[in-house]
Short mmCIF file of C-alpha atoms in Angstrom, two decimals:
data_model
loop_
_atom_site.label_atom_id
_atom_site.label_comp_id
_atom_site.label_asym_id
_atom_site.label_seq_id
_atom_site.Cartn_x
_atom_site.Cartn_y
_atom_site.Cartn_z
CA UNK A 43 -50.87 -86.52 -130.20
CA UNK A 44 -49.25 -86.70 -133.55
CA UNK A 45 -46.82 -89.44 -134.08
CA UNK A 46 -44.21 -89.82 -137.05
CA UNK A 47 -45.72 -91.77 -139.69
CA UNK A 48 -44.36 -95.00 -140.96
CA UNK A 49 -41.34 -94.68 -143.17
CA UNK A 50 -40.63 -91.14 -141.77
CA UNK A 51 -37.18 -90.41 -140.15
CA UNK A 52 -37.14 -88.72 -136.93
CA UNK A 53 -36.09 -85.32 -137.07
CA UNK A 54 -32.41 -84.27 -136.75
CA UNK A 55 -30.38 -80.92 -136.39
CA UNK A 56 -28.44 -80.24 -139.87
CA UNK A 57 -24.85 -80.86 -139.48
CA UNK A 58 -22.59 -78.19 -140.44
CA UNK A 59 -20.69 -78.44 -143.79
CA UNK A 60 -17.42 -79.57 -143.65
CA UNK A 61 -14.58 -76.70 -142.95
CA UNK A 62 -12.80 -75.31 -146.33
CA UNK A 63 -9.08 -76.48 -146.14
CA UNK A 64 -8.43 -73.49 -148.64
CA UNK A 65 -10.37 -70.82 -146.79
CA UNK A 66 -8.54 -71.61 -143.50
CA UNK A 67 -5.18 -71.55 -145.23
CA UNK A 68 -6.07 -68.16 -146.76
CA UNK A 69 -6.97 -66.99 -143.28
CA UNK A 70 -4.17 -68.25 -141.41
CA UNK A 71 -1.98 -66.51 -144.27
CA UNK A 72 -3.74 -63.19 -143.74
CA UNK A 73 -3.26 -63.52 -140.00
CA UNK A 74 0.19 -64.26 -140.52
CA UNK A 75 1.29 -61.29 -142.74
CA UNK A 76 -1.02 -58.94 -140.63
CA UNK A 77 1.48 -60.09 -137.53
CA UNK A 78 4.53 -59.75 -139.70
CA UNK A 79 3.92 -56.25 -141.17
CA UNK A 80 5.05 -54.25 -137.86
CA UNK A 81 8.14 -56.18 -137.51
CA UNK A 82 8.90 -55.85 -141.17
CA UNK A 83 8.50 -52.07 -141.18
CA UNK A 84 10.87 -51.86 -138.18
CA UNK A 85 13.42 -54.31 -139.32
CA UNK A 86 13.52 -52.20 -142.72
CA UNK A 87 13.85 -48.89 -140.72
CA UNK A 88 16.84 -50.50 -138.63
CA UNK A 89 18.56 -51.33 -141.84
CA UNK A 90 17.62 -48.03 -143.35
CA UNK A 91 21.22 -47.57 -145.07
CA UNK A 92 20.43 -50.59 -147.31
CA UNK A 93 18.19 -48.18 -149.11
CA UNK A 94 20.83 -45.56 -149.83
CA UNK A 95 22.08 -45.27 -153.48
CA UNK A 96 25.78 -45.95 -154.64
CA UNK A 97 25.79 -42.51 -156.24
CA UNK A 98 23.25 -39.69 -156.42
CA UNK A 99 22.53 -37.52 -159.48
CA UNK A 100 23.81 -34.12 -157.64
CA UNK A 101 26.77 -36.01 -156.33
CA UNK A 102 29.14 -34.58 -159.01
CA UNK A 103 28.28 -31.16 -158.57
CA UNK A 104 27.88 -30.80 -154.58
CA UNK A 105 29.53 -32.90 -151.91
CA UNK A 106 27.90 -31.58 -148.84
CA UNK A 107 24.89 -33.65 -148.41
CA UNK A 108 26.38 -36.84 -150.24
CA UNK A 109 29.38 -36.87 -147.52
CA UNK A 110 26.82 -36.96 -144.73
CA UNK A 111 24.42 -39.82 -145.91
CA UNK A 112 20.53 -38.65 -145.77
CA UNK A 113 18.84 -41.13 -143.59
CA UNK A 114 16.82 -43.43 -145.86
CA UNK A 115 14.19 -44.62 -143.37
CA UNK A 116 11.36 -43.09 -145.32
CA UNK A 117 12.38 -45.19 -148.04
CA UNK A 118 13.28 -48.31 -145.93
CA UNK A 119 9.40 -48.06 -144.06
CA UNK A 120 7.69 -47.36 -147.53
CA UNK A 121 9.81 -50.34 -149.03
CA UNK A 122 10.24 -48.08 -152.11
CA UNK A 123 11.25 -49.93 -155.41
CA UNK A 124 14.94 -49.72 -156.71
CA UNK A 125 14.32 -47.04 -159.26
CA UNK A 126 13.07 -44.67 -156.64
CA UNK A 127 14.74 -42.93 -153.47
CA UNK A 128 13.06 -40.79 -150.77
CA UNK A 129 15.05 -38.80 -148.41
CA UNK A 130 14.10 -36.65 -145.48
CA UNK A 131 16.26 -34.51 -142.92
CA UNK A 132 15.34 -32.12 -140.17
CA UNK A 133 17.63 -30.00 -137.80
CA UNK A 134 16.88 -27.49 -134.99
CA UNK A 135 19.54 -25.20 -133.75
CA UNK A 136 19.49 -22.51 -131.09
CA UNK A 137 21.54 -19.62 -131.62
CA UNK A 138 22.05 -15.74 -130.66
CA UNK A 139 23.98 -13.29 -129.06
CA UNK A 140 23.64 -11.55 -125.65
CA UNK A 141 25.61 -8.04 -126.83
CA UNK A 142 25.33 -6.51 -130.14
CA UNK A 143 28.44 -6.53 -132.25
CA UNK A 144 27.36 -4.20 -135.25
CA UNK A 145 26.62 -0.57 -135.03
CA UNK A 146 23.16 -0.71 -135.89
CA UNK A 147 21.82 -3.57 -133.70
CA UNK A 148 20.51 -3.05 -130.24
CA UNK A 149 20.20 -5.44 -127.32
CA UNK A 150 20.35 -9.03 -127.53
CA UNK A 151 18.79 -11.41 -129.99
CA UNK A 152 18.15 -15.09 -129.83
CA UNK A 153 16.29 -17.51 -132.07
CA UNK A 154 15.58 -21.13 -133.21
CA UNK A 155 16.98 -22.05 -136.72
CA UNK A 156 14.91 -25.19 -138.10
CA UNK A 157 15.77 -26.23 -141.26
CA UNK A 158 13.69 -29.25 -143.22
CA UNK A 159 14.59 -30.77 -146.49
CA UNK A 160 12.93 -33.79 -148.37
CA UNK A 161 14.30 -35.00 -151.84
CA UNK A 162 12.54 -37.51 -154.14
CA UNK A 163 14.89 -38.88 -156.80
CA UNK A 164 14.29 -41.54 -159.81
CA UNK A 165 16.64 -43.09 -162.19
CA UNK A 166 16.07 -45.16 -165.63
CA UNK A 167 19.02 -46.12 -167.31
CA UNK A 168 21.23 -43.34 -167.84
CA UNK A 169 18.69 -40.77 -166.86
CA UNK A 170 18.06 -39.49 -163.53
CA UNK A 171 15.44 -36.86 -161.97
CA UNK A 172 15.33 -35.14 -158.79
CA UNK A 173 13.30 -32.94 -156.67
CA UNK A 174 14.38 -31.36 -153.22
CA UNK A 175 12.26 -29.22 -151.22
CA UNK A 176 13.61 -26.82 -148.32
CA UNK A 177 11.65 -25.23 -145.60
CA UNK A 178 13.70 -22.90 -143.13
CA UNK A 179 12.70 -20.65 -140.09
CA UNK A 180 13.66 -19.01 -137.19
CA UNK A 181 10.38 -18.68 -135.45
CA UNK A 182 11.11 -15.11 -136.03
CA UNK A 183 10.37 -12.44 -138.34
CA UNK A 184 12.67 -12.14 -141.49
CA UNK A 185 13.61 -8.56 -140.66
CA UNK A 186 15.07 -9.11 -137.17
CA UNK A 187 18.71 -8.56 -136.15
CA UNK A 188 20.18 -11.99 -137.29
CA UNK A 189 17.18 -13.52 -139.03
CA UNK A 190 17.73 -13.08 -142.47
CA UNK A 191 18.03 -14.70 -146.08
CA UNK A 192 20.50 -17.15 -144.27
CA UNK A 193 18.40 -18.47 -141.92
CA UNK A 194 14.52 -18.07 -143.16
CA UNK A 195 12.69 -18.30 -146.57
CA UNK A 196 9.55 -20.12 -147.69
CA UNK A 197 9.15 -23.50 -148.59
CA UNK A 198 11.41 -23.48 -151.93
CA UNK A 199 11.94 -25.60 -154.28
CA UNK A 200 16.01 -26.21 -153.63
CA UNK A 201 16.64 -28.35 -156.43
CA UNK A 202 14.41 -29.83 -159.30
CA UNK A 203 16.60 -31.02 -162.53
CA UNK A 204 17.05 -33.97 -165.02
CA UNK A 205 20.41 -35.34 -165.60
CA UNK A 206 22.10 -37.81 -167.93
CA UNK A 207 25.11 -39.58 -167.01
CA UNK A 208 27.33 -41.77 -169.79
CA UNK A 209 29.93 -43.63 -167.94
CA UNK A 210 32.18 -43.97 -171.25
CA UNK A 211 31.54 -41.17 -173.85
CA UNK A 212 31.79 -42.18 -177.31
CA UNK A 213 34.27 -44.89 -176.00
CA UNK A 214 36.89 -42.24 -175.02
CA UNK A 215 36.90 -43.56 -171.59
CA UNK A 216 35.64 -40.36 -170.44
CA UNK A 217 32.66 -39.73 -167.86
CA UNK A 218 29.85 -37.43 -169.01
CA UNK A 219 27.50 -35.79 -166.76
CA UNK A 220 24.74 -33.33 -168.18
CA UNK A 221 22.25 -31.46 -165.66
CA UNK A 222 19.42 -29.09 -166.73
CA UNK A 223 17.15 -27.23 -164.19
CA UNK A 224 17.53 -25.90 -160.72
CA UNK A 225 20.76 -27.14 -159.11
CA UNK A 226 23.19 -26.60 -156.21
CA UNK A 227 26.84 -26.29 -156.80
CA UNK A 228 30.33 -26.75 -155.48
CA UNK A 229 32.93 -25.00 -157.04
CA UNK A 230 36.81 -24.87 -156.63
CA UNK A 231 36.68 -27.35 -153.71
CA UNK A 232 34.26 -25.28 -152.11
CA UNK A 233 36.21 -22.26 -151.93
CA UNK A 234 34.52 -20.23 -154.95
CA UNK A 235 30.85 -21.41 -154.69
CA UNK A 236 29.50 -23.94 -152.05
CA UNK A 237 26.29 -25.39 -150.91
CA UNK A 238 26.12 -23.82 -147.47
CA UNK A 239 26.60 -26.10 -144.57
CA UNK A 240 26.15 -23.67 -141.62
CA UNK A 241 23.41 -21.23 -142.66
CA UNK A 242 19.79 -22.71 -142.92
CA UNK A 243 19.36 -21.89 -146.58
CA UNK A 244 21.64 -22.82 -149.52
CA UNK A 245 22.03 -20.87 -152.84
CA UNK A 246 20.13 -22.59 -155.87
CA UNK A 247 20.90 -21.77 -159.52
CA UNK A 248 18.40 -22.26 -162.75
CA UNK A 249 20.25 -23.38 -165.94
CA UNK A 250 22.49 -26.10 -167.22
CA UNK A 251 25.86 -28.03 -166.12
CA UNK A 252 28.17 -30.03 -167.92
CA UNK A 253 31.08 -32.09 -166.42
CA UNK A 254 33.47 -34.00 -168.43
CA UNK A 255 36.05 -36.37 -166.20
CA UNK A 256 38.81 -38.91 -166.42
CA UNK A 257 38.30 -40.80 -163.28
CA UNK A 258 40.52 -39.73 -160.14
CA UNK A 259 42.57 -37.65 -162.55
CA UNK A 260 40.89 -34.47 -163.92
CA UNK A 261 37.31 -32.94 -164.55
CA UNK A 262 36.29 -29.91 -166.66
CA UNK A 263 33.04 -28.05 -165.60
CA UNK A 264 31.05 -25.66 -167.97
CA UNK A 265 27.73 -24.10 -166.76
CA UNK A 266 25.40 -21.30 -167.56
CA UNK A 267 22.80 -20.31 -164.65
CA UNK A 268 20.48 -17.53 -163.86
CA UNK A 269 20.92 -17.02 -160.04
CA UNK A 270 17.86 -17.68 -157.90
CA UNK A 271 17.31 -14.62 -155.23
CA UNK A 272 17.72 -15.45 -151.77
CA UNK A 273 15.28 -13.21 -150.27
CA UNK A 274 12.28 -15.19 -150.80
CA UNK A 275 9.89 -14.97 -147.52
CA UNK A 276 6.67 -15.31 -149.16
CA UNK A 277 6.70 -17.27 -152.43
CA UNK A 278 5.73 -20.53 -151.30
CA UNK A 279 7.67 -22.65 -153.89
CA UNK A 280 10.36 -20.21 -155.11
CA UNK A 281 10.14 -21.03 -158.43
CA UNK A 282 9.69 -17.72 -159.96
CA UNK A 283 12.20 -15.73 -157.88
CA UNK A 284 15.06 -15.02 -159.82
CA UNK A 285 16.43 -11.84 -159.94
CA UNK A 286 17.97 -11.57 -163.39
CA UNK A 287 21.56 -12.08 -162.52
CA UNK A 288 23.62 -14.72 -164.58
CA UNK A 289 26.49 -16.92 -163.45
CA UNK A 290 28.33 -18.69 -166.03
CA UNK A 291 31.88 -20.06 -166.12
CA UNK A 292 34.37 -22.79 -166.84
CA UNK A 293 36.09 -24.95 -164.21
CA UNK A 294 39.27 -27.39 -164.36
CA UNK A 295 40.65 -29.47 -161.75
CA UNK A 296 43.54 -31.54 -161.87
CA UNK A 297 44.70 -34.48 -159.68
CA UNK A 298 47.75 -35.45 -161.21
CA UNK A 299 49.92 -33.60 -158.74
CA UNK A 300 49.76 -34.25 -155.25
CA UNK A 301 50.79 -31.97 -152.62
#
């Protein structure tokens, strides 16, 4: 048998290299972040209202959706930056009647009215931009007894506009808001024109809107728009459903005298 020669060391197993402390630290950090991700997401969602802005660009022309704060769970879950806001809302309502109440109606009619709205808003200095989608349906055909333009339309672009807000226009102390694009409006304390609360759909307008105001005292509005047709049941975005009817005017409200 062969024997080790003089001066030759016995065979030894190679020792593993010493562990890299930096690598171990990085692995521990990755594992820690992985464990924290679900917890952080749910924690942000539970505090979703913290992602709500103090004011939105359509807040001076409509009141409905700003009095009822949209849940900002989507913004919270995605941890959106301060300049981006995402909102999502959905409602389902069961409605109908057992006996006809119009001469041309027959039998009873029931429907599930469902409405989904999504909006994305961004801001930079005095400028704002907003996109709002709306999808409304009843699970029925659009020409049945109670289902019509107030309950059903395609996935329309409800609002799509750019705006500019000057808090102190030309050092006059007057706030000025300019909106250009597709908007919704409340006029005359919602008595003249209003973004619908009960119906599934709302009336959009394409045009320009100017508002000049002295805070908590008075405001003046001027607008020139084209009415978006409310019978869209096929056009998937509703961008080109204008009926050629124009709506324009001036509005002034004063809060100096309380009743």
